[in-house]
GROMACS .gro file of C-alpha atoms in nm:
model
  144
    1UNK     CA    1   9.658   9.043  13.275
    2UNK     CA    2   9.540   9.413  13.253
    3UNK     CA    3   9.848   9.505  13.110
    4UNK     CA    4   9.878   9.208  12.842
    5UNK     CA    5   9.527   9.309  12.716
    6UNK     CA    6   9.654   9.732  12.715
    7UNK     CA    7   9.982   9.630  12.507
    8UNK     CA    8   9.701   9.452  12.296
    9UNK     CA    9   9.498   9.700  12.213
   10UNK     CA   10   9.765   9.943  12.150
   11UNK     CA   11   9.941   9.694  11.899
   12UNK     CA   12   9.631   9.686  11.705
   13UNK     CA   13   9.603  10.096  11.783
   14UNK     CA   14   9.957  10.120  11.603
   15UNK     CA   15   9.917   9.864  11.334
   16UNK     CA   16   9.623  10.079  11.193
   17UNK     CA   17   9.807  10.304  10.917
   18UNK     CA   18   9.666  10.678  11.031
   19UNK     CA   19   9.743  10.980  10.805
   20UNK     CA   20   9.647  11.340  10.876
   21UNK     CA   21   9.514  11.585  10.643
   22UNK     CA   22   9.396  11.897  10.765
   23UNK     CA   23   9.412  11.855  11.089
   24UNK     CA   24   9.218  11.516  11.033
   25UNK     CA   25   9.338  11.116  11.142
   26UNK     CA   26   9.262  10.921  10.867
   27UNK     CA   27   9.271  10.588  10.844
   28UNK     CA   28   9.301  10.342  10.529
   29UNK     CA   29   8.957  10.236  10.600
   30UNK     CA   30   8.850  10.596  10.500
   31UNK     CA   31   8.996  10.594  10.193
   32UNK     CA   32   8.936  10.219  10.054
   33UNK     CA   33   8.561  10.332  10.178
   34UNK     CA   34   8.566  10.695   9.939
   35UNK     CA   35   8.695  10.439   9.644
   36UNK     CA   36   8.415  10.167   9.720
   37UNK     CA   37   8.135  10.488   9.714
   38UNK     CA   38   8.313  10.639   9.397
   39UNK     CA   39   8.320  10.264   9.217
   40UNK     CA   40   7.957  10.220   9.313
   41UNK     CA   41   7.861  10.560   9.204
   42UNK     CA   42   8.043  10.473   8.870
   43UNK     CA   43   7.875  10.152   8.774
   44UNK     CA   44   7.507  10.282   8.852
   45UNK     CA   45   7.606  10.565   8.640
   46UNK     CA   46   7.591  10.877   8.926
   47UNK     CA   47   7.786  11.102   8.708
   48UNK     CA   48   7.705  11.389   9.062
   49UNK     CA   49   7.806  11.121   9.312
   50UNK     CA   50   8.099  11.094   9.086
   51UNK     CA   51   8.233  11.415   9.037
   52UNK     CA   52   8.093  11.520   9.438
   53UNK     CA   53   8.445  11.309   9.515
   54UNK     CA   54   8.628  11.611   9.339
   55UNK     CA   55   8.717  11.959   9.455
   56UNK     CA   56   8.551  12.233   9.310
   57UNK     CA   57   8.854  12.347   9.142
   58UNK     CA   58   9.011  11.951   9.079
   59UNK     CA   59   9.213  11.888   8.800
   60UNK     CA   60   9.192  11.558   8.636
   61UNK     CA   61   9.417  11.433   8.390
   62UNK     CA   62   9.304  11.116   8.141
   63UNK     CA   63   9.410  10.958   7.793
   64UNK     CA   64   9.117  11.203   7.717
   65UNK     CA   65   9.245  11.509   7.796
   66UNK     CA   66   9.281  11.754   8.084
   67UNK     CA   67   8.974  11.831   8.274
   68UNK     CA   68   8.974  12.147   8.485
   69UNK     CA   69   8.707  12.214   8.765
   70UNK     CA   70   8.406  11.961   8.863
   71UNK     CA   71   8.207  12.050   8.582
   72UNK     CA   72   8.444  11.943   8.323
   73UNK     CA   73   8.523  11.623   8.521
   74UNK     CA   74   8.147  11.522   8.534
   75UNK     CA   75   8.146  11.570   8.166
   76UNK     CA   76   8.437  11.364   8.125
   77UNK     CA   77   8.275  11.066   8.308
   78UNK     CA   78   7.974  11.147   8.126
   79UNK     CA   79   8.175  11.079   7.813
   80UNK     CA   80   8.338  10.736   7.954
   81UNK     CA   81   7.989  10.578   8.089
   82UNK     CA   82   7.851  10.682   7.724
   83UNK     CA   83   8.160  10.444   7.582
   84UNK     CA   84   8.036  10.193   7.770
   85UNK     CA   85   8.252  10.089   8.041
   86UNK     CA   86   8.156   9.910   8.276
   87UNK     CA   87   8.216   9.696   8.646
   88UNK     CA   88   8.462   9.978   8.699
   89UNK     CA   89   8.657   9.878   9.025
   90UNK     CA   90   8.971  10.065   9.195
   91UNK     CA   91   9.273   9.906   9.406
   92UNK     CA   92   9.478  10.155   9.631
   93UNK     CA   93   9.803   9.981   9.679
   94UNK     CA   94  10.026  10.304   9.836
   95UNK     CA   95   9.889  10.600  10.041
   96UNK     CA   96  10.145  10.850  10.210
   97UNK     CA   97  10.090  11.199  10.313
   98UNK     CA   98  10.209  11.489  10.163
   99UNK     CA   99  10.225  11.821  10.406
  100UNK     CA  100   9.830  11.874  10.446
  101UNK     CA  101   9.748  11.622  10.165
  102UNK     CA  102   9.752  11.254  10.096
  103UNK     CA  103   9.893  11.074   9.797
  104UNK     CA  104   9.725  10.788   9.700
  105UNK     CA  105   9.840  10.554   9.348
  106UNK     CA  106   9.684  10.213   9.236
  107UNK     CA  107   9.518  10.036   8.996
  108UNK     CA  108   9.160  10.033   8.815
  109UNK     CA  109   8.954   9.793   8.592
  110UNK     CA  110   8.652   9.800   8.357
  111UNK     CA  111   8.510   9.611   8.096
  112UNK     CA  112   8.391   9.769   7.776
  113UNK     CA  113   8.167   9.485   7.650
  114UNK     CA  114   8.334   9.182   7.763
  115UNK     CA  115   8.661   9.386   7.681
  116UNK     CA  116   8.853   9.374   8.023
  117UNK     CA  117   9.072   9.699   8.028
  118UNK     CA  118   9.293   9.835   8.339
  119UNK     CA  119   9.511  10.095   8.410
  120UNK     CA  120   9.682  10.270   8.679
  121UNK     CA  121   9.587  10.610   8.855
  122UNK     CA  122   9.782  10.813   9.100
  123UNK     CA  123   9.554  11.111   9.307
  124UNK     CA  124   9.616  11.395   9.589
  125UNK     CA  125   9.355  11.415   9.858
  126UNK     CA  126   9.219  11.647  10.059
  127UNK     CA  127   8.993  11.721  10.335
  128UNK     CA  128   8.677  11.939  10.246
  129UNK     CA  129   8.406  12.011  10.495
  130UNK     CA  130   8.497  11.657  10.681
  131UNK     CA  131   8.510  11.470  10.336
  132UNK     CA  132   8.782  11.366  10.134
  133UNK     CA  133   8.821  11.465   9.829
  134UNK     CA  134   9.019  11.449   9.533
  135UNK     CA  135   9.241  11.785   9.440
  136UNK     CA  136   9.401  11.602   9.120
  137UNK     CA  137   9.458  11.279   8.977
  138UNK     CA  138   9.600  11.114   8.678
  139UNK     CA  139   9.472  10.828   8.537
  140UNK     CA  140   9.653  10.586   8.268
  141UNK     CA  141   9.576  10.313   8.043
  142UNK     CA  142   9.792  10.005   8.029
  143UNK     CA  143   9.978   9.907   7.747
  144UNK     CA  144   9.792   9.617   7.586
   0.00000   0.00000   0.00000
């Protein structure tokens, strides 16, 4: 019996996906829990809680433009939340990791008005201080 509930556990042990960055296990949980935070900080309009998911030196690429450093990328969500989108939420559908990074790509929605729009975004994560964070990322519109 002991050793039907061991293989258990380690079933559910190996089922987990885990990806190290930095030395770090991650888990999917982590990440799906950074996107929640980031979505939240989005649709209360936390343009630092926003751009605190970025690396100092994080490069962001939009419709918009090219956004270099976390400055620039709070300005550039300073820019969207003054368009008006809103109920921003984010769907990570593949993770893998890269060397000492993680890819992550997936898709996004917002509303501007009762406008629905989505898009897709891809991003390369890190771990800073015990936090992940976002080195770069690319975000697209879809093709109405």
């Amino acid at each position: 019996m002991a050793f039907r509930s061991a293989s258990f556990i380690l079933c559910l042990l190996f089922a987990i996906p885990r990806m190290t960055i930095a030395g770090e296990t991650l888990d999917a949980a982590a990440m799906d829990e950074m996107h929640k935070h980031f979505s939240e900080a989005y649709n209360r309009g936390d343009l630092n809680s926003m751009a605190a998911t970025f690396t100092e030196n994080a490069v962001r690429v939009t419709p918009s433009g090219i956004f270099q450093g976390r400055d620039a990328i709070r300005r550039s969500f300073s820019d969207a939340l003054k368009l008006g989108l809103h109920d921003y939420s984010v769907q990570r559908t593949v993770s893998r990791p890269e060397g000492a990074y993680v890819f992550n790509a997936g898709t996004w929605e917002a509303k501007m008005g009762d406008r629905p729009f989505h898009g897709y975004y891809s991003s390369i994560l890190t771990s800073e201080n015990g936090q992940l964070r976002i080195i770069e990322e690319t975000v697209a519109v879809a093709a109405p």
